[in-house]
Short mmCIF file of C-alpha atoms in Angstrom, two decimals:
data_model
loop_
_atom_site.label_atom_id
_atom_site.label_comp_id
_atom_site.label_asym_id
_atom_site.label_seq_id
_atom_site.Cartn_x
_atom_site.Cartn_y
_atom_site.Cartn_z
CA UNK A 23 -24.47 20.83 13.87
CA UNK A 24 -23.64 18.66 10.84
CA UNK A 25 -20.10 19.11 9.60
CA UNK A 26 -19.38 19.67 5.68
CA UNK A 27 -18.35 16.40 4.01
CA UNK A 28 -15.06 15.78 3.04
CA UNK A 29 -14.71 16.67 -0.92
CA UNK A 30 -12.54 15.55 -3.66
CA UNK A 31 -9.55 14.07 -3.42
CA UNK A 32 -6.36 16.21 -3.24
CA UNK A 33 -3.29 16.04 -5.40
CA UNK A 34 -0.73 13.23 -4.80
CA UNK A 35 1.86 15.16 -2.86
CA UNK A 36 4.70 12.42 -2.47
CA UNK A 37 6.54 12.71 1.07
CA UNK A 38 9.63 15.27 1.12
CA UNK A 39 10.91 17.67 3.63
CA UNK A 40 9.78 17.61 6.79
CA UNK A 41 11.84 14.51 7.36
CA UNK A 42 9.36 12.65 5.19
CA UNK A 43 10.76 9.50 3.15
CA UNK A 44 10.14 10.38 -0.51
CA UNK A 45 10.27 13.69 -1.80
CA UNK A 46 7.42 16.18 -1.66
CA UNK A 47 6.37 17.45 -4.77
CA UNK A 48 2.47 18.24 -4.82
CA UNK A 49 -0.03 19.83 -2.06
CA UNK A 50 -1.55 16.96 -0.06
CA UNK A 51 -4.21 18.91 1.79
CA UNK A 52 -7.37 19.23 -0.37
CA UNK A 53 -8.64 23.30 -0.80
CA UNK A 54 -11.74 22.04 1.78
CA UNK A 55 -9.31 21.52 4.42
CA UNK A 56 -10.20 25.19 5.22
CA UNK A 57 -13.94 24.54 5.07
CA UNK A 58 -13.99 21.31 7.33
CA UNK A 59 -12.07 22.78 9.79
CA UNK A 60 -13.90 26.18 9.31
CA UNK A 61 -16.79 24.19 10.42
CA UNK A 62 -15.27 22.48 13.15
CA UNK A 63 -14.61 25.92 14.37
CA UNK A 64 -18.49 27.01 14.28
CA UNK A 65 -19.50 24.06 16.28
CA UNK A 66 -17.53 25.89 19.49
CA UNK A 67 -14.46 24.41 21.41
CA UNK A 68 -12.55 21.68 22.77
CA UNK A 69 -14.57 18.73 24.21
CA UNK A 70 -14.43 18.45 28.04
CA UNK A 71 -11.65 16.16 29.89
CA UNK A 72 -12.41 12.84 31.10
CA UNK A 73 -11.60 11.46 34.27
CA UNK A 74 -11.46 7.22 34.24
CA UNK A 75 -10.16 4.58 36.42
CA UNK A 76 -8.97 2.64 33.85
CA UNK A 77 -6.66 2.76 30.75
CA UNK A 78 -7.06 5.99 28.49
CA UNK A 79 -6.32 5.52 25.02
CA UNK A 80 -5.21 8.37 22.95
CA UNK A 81 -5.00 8.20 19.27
CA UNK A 82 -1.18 9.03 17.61
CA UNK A 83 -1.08 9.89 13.84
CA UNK A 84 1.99 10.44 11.88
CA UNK A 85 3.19 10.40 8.06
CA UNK A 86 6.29 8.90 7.12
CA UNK A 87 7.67 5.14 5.91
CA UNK A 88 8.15 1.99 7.46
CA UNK A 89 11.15 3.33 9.37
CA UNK A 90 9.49 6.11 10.73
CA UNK A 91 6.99 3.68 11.79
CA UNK A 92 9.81 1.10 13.67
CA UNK A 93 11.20 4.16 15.66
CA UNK A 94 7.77 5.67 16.86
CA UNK A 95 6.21 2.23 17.87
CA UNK A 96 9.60 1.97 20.11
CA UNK A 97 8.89 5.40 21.28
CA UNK A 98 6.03 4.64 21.99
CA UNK A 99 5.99 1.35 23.84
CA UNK A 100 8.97 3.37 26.15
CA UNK A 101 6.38 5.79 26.87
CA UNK A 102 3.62 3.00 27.91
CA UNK A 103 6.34 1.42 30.06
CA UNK A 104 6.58 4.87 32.01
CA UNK A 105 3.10 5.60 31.80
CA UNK A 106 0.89 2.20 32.38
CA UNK A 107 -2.83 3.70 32.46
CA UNK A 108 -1.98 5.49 29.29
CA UNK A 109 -2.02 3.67 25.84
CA UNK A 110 -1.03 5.17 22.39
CA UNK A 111 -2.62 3.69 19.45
CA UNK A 112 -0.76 4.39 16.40
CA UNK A 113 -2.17 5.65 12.81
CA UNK A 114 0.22 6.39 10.38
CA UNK A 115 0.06 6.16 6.38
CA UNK A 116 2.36 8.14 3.65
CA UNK A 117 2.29 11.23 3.31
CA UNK A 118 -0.17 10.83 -0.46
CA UNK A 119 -3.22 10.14 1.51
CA UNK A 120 -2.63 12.04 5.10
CA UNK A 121 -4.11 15.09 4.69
CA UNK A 122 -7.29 13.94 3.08
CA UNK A 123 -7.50 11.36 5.98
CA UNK A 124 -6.88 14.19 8.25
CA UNK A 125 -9.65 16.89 6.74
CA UNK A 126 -11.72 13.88 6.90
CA UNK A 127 -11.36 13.21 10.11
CA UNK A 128 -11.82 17.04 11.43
CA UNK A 129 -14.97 16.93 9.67
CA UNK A 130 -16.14 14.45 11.54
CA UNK A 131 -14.89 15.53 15.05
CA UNK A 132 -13.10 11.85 14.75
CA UNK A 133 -9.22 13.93 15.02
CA UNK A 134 -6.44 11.52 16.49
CA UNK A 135 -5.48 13.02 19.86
CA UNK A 136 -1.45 13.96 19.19
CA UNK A 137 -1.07 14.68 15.23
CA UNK A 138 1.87 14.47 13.49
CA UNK A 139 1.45 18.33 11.62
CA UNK A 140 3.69 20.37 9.09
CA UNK A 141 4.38 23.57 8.85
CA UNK A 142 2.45 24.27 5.79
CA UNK A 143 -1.05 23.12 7.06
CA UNK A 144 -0.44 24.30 11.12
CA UNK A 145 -2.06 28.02 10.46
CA UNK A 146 -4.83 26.32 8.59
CA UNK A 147 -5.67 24.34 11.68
CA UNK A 148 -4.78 26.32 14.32
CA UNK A 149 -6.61 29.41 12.97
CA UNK A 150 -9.56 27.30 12.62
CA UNK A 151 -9.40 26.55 16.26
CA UNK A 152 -8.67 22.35 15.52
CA UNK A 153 -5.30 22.44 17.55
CA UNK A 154 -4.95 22.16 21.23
CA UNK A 155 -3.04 25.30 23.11
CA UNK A 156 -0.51 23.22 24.37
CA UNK A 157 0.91 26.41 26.39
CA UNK A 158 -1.87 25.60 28.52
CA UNK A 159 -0.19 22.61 29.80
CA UNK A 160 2.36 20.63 31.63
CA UNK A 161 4.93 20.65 28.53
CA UNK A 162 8.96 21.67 29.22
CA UNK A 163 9.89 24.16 26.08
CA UNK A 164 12.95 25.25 28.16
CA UNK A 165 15.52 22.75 26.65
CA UNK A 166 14.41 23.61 22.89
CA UNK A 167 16.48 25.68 20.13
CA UNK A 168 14.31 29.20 20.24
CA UNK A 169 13.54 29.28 16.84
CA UNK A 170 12.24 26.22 16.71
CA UNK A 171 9.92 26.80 19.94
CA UNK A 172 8.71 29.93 18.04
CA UNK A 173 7.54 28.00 15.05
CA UNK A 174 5.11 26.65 16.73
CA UNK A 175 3.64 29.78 18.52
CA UNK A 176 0.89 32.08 16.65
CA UNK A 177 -1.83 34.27 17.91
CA UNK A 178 -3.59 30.88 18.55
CA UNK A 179 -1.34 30.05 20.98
CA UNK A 180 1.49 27.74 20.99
CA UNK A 181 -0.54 24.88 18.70
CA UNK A 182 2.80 22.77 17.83
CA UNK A 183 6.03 21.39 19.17
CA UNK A 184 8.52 21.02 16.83
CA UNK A 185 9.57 17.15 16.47
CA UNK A 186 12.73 18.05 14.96
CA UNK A 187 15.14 20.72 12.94
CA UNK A 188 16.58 20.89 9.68
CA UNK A 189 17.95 23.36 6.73
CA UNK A 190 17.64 23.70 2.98
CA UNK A 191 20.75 22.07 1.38
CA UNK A 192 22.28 20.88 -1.15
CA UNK A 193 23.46 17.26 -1.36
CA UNK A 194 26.67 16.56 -3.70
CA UNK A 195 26.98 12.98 -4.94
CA UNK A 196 30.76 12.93 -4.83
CA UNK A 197 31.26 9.67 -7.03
CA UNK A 198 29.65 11.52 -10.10
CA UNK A 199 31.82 14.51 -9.46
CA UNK A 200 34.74 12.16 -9.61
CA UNK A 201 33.66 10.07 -12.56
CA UNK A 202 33.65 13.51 -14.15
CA UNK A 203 37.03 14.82 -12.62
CA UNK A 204 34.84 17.78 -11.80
CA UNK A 205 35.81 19.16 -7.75
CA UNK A 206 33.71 19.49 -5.18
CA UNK A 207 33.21 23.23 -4.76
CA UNK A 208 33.68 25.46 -1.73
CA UNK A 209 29.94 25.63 -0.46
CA UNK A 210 31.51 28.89 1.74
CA UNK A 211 32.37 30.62 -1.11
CA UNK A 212 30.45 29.54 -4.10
CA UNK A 213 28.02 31.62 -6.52
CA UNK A 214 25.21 30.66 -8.35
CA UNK A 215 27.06 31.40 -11.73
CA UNK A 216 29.75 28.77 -10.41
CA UNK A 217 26.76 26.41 -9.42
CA UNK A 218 25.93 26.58 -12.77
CA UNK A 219 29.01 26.45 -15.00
CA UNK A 220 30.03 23.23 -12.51
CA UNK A 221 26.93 21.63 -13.19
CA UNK A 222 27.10 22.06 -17.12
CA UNK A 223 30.39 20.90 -17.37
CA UNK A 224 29.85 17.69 -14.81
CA UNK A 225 26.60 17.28 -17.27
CA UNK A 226 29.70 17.76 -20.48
CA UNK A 227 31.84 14.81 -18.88
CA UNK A 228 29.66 12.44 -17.61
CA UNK A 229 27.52 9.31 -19.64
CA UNK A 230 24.21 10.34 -21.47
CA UNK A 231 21.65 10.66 -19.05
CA UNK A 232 23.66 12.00 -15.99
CA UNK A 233 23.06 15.63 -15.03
CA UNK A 234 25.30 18.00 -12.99
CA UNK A 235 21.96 18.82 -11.08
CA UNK A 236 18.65 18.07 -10.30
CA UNK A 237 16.32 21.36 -11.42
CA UNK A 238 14.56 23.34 -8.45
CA UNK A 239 11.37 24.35 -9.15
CA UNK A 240 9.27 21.77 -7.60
CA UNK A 241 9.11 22.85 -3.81
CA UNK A 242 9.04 25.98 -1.76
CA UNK A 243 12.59 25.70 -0.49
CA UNK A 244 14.65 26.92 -3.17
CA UNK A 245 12.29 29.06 -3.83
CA UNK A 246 12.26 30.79 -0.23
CA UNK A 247 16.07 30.87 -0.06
CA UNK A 248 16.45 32.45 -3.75
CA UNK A 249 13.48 35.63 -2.58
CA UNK A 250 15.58 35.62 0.84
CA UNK A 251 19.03 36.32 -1.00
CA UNK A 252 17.27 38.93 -2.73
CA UNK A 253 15.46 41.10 0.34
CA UNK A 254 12.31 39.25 -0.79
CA UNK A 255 10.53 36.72 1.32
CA UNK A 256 7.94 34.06 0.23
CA UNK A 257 5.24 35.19 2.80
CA UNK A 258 4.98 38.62 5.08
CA UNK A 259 4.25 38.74 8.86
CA UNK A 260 0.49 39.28 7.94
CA UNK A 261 -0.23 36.65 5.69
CA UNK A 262 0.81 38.10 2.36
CA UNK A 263 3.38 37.07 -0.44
CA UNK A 264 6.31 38.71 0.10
CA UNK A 265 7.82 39.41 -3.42
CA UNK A 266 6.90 40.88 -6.88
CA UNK A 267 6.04 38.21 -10.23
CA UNK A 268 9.55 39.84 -11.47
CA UNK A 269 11.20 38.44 -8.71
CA UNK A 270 9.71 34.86 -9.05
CA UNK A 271 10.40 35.30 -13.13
CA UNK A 272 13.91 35.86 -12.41
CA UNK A 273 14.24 32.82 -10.49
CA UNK A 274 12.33 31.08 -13.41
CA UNK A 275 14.61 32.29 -15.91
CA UNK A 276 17.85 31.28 -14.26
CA UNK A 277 16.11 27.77 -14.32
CA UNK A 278 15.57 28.05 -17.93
CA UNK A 279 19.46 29.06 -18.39
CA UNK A 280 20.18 26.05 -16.29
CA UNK A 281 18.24 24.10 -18.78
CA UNK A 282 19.96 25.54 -21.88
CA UNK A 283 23.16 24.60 -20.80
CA UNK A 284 21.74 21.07 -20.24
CA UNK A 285 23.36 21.35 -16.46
CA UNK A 286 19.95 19.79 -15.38
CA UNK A 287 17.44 17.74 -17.10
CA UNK A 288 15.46 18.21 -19.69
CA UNK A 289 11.31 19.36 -19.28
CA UNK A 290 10.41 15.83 -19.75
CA UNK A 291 13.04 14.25 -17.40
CA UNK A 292 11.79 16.40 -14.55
CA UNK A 293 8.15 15.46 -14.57
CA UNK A 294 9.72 12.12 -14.68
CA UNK A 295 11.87 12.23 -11.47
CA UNK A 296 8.64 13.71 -10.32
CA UNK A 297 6.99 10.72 -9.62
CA UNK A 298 9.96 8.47 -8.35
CA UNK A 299 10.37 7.70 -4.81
CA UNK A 300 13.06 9.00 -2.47
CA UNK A 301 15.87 5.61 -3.69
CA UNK A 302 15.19 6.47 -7.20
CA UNK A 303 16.06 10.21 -7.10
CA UNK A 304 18.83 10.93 -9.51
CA UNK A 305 20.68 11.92 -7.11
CA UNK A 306 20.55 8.04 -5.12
CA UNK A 307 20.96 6.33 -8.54
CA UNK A 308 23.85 8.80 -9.79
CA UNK A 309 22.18 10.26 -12.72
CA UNK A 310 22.62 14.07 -10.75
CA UNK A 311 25.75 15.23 -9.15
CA UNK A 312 23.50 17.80 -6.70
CA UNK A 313 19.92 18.04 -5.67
CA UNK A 314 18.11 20.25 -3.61
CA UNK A 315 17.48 18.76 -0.27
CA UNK A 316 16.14 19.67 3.39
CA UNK A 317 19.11 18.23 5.43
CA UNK A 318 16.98 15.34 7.23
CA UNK A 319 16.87 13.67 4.13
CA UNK A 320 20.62 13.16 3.58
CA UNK A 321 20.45 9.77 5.78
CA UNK A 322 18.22 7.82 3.86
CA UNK A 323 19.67 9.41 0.37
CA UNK A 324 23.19 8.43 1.69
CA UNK A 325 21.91 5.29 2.12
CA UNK A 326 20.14 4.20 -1.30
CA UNK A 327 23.29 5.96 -3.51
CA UNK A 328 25.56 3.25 -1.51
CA UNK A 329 28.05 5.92 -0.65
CA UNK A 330 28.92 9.23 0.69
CA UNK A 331 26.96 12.56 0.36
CA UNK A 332 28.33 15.84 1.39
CA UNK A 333 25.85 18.17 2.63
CA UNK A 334 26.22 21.60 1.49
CA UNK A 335 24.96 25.26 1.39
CA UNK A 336 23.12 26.57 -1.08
CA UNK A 337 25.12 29.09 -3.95
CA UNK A 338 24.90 32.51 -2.92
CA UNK A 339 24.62 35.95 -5.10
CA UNK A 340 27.98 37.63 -3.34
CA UNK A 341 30.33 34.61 -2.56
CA UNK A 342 29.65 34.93 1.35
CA UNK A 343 28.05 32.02 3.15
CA UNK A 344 26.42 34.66 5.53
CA UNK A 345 24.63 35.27 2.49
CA UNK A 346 22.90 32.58 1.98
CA UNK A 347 19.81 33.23 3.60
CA UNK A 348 19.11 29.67 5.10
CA UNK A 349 17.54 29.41 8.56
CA UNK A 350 16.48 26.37 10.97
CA UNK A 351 13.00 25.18 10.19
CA UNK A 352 10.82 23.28 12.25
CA UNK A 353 10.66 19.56 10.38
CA UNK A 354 7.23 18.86 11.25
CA UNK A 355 5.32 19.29 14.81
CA UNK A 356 3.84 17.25 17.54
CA UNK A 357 0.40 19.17 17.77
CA UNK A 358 -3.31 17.85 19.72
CA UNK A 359 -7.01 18.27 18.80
CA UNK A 360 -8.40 20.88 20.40
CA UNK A 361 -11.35 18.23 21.03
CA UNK A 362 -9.13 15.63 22.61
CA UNK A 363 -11.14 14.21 25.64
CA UNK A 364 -7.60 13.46 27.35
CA UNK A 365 -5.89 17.03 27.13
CA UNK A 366 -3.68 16.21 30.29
CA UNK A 367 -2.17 12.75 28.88
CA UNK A 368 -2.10 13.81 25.53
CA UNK A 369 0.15 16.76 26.38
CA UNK A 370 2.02 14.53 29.03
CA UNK A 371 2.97 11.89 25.78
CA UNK A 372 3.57 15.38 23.49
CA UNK A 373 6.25 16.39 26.46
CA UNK A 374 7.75 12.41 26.46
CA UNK A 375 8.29 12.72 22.77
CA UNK A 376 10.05 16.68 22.77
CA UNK A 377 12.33 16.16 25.82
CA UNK A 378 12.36 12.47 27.45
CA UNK A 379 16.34 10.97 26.78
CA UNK A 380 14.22 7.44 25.85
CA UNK A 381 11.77 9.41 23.59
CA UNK A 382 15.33 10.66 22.01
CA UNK A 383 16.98 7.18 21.45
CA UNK A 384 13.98 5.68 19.70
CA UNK A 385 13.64 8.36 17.22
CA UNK A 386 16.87 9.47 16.75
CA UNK A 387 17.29 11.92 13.77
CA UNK A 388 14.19 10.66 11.64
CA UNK A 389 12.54 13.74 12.13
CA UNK A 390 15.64 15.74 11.74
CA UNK A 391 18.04 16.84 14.56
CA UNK A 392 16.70 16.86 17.52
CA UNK A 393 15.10 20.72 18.94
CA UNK A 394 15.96 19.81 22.87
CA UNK A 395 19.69 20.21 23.39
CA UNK A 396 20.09 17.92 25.71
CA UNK A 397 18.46 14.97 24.40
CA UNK A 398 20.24 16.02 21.18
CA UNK A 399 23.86 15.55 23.51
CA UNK A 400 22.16 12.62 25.24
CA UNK A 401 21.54 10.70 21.71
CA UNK A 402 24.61 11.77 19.88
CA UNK A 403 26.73 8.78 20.29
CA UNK A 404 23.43 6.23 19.18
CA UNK A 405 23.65 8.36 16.10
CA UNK A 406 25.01 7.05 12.73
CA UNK A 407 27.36 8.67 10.99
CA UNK A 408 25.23 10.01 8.28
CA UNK A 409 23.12 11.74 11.36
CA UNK A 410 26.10 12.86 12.79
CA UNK A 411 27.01 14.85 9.10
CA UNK A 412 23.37 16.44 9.42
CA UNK A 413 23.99 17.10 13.26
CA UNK A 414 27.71 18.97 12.51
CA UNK A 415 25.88 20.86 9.53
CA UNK A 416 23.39 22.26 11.39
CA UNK A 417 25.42 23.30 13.88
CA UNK A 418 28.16 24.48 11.50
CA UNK A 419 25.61 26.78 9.74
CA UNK A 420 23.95 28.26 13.26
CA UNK A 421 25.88 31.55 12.81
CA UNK A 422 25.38 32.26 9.36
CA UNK A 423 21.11 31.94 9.78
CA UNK A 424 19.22 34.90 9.24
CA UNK A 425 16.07 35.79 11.18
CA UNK A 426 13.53 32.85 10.50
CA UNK A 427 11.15 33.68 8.03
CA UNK A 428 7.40 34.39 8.27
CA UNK A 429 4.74 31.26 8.63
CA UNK A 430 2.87 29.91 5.73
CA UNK A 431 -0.65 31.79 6.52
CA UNK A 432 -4.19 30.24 5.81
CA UNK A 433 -4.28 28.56 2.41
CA UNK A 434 -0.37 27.90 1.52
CA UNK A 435 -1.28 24.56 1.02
CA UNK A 436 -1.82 24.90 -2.47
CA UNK A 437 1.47 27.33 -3.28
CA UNK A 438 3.92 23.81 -3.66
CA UNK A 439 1.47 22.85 -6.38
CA UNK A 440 1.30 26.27 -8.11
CA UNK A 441 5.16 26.85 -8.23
CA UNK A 442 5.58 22.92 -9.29
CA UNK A 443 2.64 23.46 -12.15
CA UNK A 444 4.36 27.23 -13.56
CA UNK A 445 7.72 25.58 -13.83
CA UNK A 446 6.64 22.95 -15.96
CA UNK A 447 5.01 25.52 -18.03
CA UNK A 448 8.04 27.12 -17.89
CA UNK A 449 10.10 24.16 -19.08
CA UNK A 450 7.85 23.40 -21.58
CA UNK A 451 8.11 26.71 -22.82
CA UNK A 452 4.34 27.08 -23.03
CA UNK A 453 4.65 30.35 -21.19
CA UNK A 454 7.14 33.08 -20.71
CA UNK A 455 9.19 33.68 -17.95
CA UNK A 456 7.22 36.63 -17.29
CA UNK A 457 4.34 34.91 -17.98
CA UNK A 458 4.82 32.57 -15.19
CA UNK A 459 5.40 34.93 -12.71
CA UNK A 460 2.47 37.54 -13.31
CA UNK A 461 -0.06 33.97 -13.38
CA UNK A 462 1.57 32.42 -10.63
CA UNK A 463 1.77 35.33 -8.60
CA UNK A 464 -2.09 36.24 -9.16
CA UNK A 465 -2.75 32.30 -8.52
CA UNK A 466 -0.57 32.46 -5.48
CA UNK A 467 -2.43 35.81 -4.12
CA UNK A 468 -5.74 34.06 -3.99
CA UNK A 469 -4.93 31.09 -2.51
CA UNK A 470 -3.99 32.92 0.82
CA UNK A 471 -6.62 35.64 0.45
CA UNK A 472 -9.63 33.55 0.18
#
């Protein structure tokens, strides 16, 4: 049958969480994602496995920077060293132009083999019947953190393997706090009314132009963490948003409070940072003292501020760390086409990557810590010590996680872009904080109803 063609361009969506290497701020995935793959669906399953005597090639696709790219080539040539009549051709880009590639590609039953996939786009796919079943084959889940493994599973089947862990933090620059002879607060003990008074008055002794904190606002994360603190969730178990526009207002308006007190930018200086890449965060140049962060990220942040970040958990309504309502997500996930013509290898290169000790010293902790505990214990001492901080954080927080929270259903691409659009209206102050929440909140609805 003839596929739908790929339409419009999506909305820049610059490379965050998911162990990305600039910070995600927009939905990459274009609204026909659904429609492409929808079709892809219609024209029936899988293709049928090959057999050949010679070489198969599978296709590898991934998002992520030119470091990203160095570790999974060396992955990569380890696993053609093992594997000889296998060969892995690589496709990678940033993350900007990815998911338009990828609907693209769907659309024309041209889908790399193994895809690099994140967790906001995996339902989409799988639903649409575009991902493999890897549970169907020869891959070893017995090694990886549960929640992690469970990420990946849906009614679909188990359509992902989770390339690596992380948490919602918050990063401290602790030169700024210094220069401002503000202390580092207990992240065990803190409140969101001390996050904010610390931030105003790091804001009240520092230089024009530095901030005690970057705003929230732009992604999911703080979001999800703020709704979980307050028995509210972004998404329910069947597909729905989990919370009320008051609840989203409220989270809105503490913003706006935030912004009063000048303890993080002004409107104008966040749709600025907006568009600057991962080394020219204010947080890596020193214009914030704390940023909201997905713990994968503190490496290469450490790394362009020329000094030492402490990784920390996020303010909590009661003072109690138990309270804080983070949990392990999956960073992004090694998933297949369900029309791979090599189902066999590409699952045999999928179970290299997740638990193979050489698969583990290539990558390292690009794609955040490592879901297999023993490759994780294999790799620790190749670490640096910035991966080491994100290991000992993750494992520091493990008993204070609450139960994971529900998968982004069909058509949370577009949510990021919503909440990032409202708050700037919100900044602005071209629409209440009520306002906000009853549009959003509509807007939201449809986008994972339709």
């Amino acid at each position: 049958m003839q596929l739908f063609p790929r339409p419009a361009s999506a909305a820049r969506q610059p490379s965050r969480s998911h162990g990305a290497t600039r910070r995600i701020r927009k939905t990459g995935v274009v609204a026909a994602a659904a429609a492409v793959v929808m079709a892809l669906s219609a024209c029936g399953g899988g293709s049928t496995p090959q057999n050949a005597d010679g070489p198969v090639e599978l296709r590898f696709s991934w998002w992520g920077g030119d470091k990203r790219a160095q570790l999974t080539q060396e992955a990569i040539k380890q696993f053609e060293a093992e594997n000889p009549n296998i060969k892995i051709k690589p496709e990678f880009g940033d993350w900007s132009g990815y998911w338009d590639k990828l609907a693209t590609q769907v659309a024309a039953n041209d889908a790399p083999d193994i895809i690099q996939m994140d967790e906001k786009y995996i339902t989409e796919y799988s639903s649409r019947g575009a991902l493999l079943d890897l549970s169907k084959y020869e891959i070893d889940t017995s090694k990886l953190d549960e929640a992690a493994l469970n990420a990946g599973k849906s009614e679909d089947g188990l359509t992902g393997i989770a390339a690596g862990i992380n948490a919602a933090t918050i990063l401290a620059n602790p030169a700024v706090f210094e220069a401002a002879g503000v202390p580092i607060p207990d992240d065990s003990t803190w409140t969101w009314e001390d996050f904010g008074r610390i931030a105003a008055e790091i804001t009240e002794k520092s230089p024009g132009g530095t901030y005690g904190a970057a705003a929230y606002g732009t992604d999911e994360a703080s979001l999800g963490v703020w709704l979980r603190q307050n028995d509210k969730s972004l998404y329910t178990s069947d597909g729905k948003l989990g919370f009320e526009p008051e609840d989203i207002a409220e989270w809105w308006a503490f913003l706006k409070d935030l912004s009063a007190k000048k303890a993080v930018p002004s409107a104008s200086e966040v749709i600025e940072a907006e568009a600057a890449p991962l080394d020219q965060s204010g947080l890596a140049t020193g214009k914030n003292a704390m940023a909201f962060w997905w713990s994968n990220q503190a490496p290469a942040l450490e790394k362009a501020s020329g000094g030492d970040l402490k990784i920390m958990r996020f303010p909590t309504k009661t003072g109690s760390a138990e309270d804080a309502g983070l949990w392990y997500k999956a960073s992004q996930f090694w998933s297949a086409s369900s029309r791979t013509k090599h189902p066999e290898e590409t699952a045999k290169f999928i179970d290299f990557l997740a638990n193979n000790v050489k698969a583990g010293e290539a990558l390292l902790a690009d794609r955040g810590v490592y879901p297999n505990s023993e490759v994780r214990a294999a790799i620790e001492s190749k670490l640096t010590p910035a991966d080491v901080k994100v290991v000992k954080f993750i494992d520091q927080i493990k008993e204070e996680l609450g139960e994971a929270p529900a998968p982004p259903p069909k058509g949370a691409g577009a949510i990021q872009e919503i909440i990032k659009r409202y708050t700037s209206e919100v900044l602005f102050e071209r629409l209440s904080t009520d306002e906000a929440g009853k549009k959003a909140h509509a807007e939201m609805s449809s986008a994972i109803s339709s």
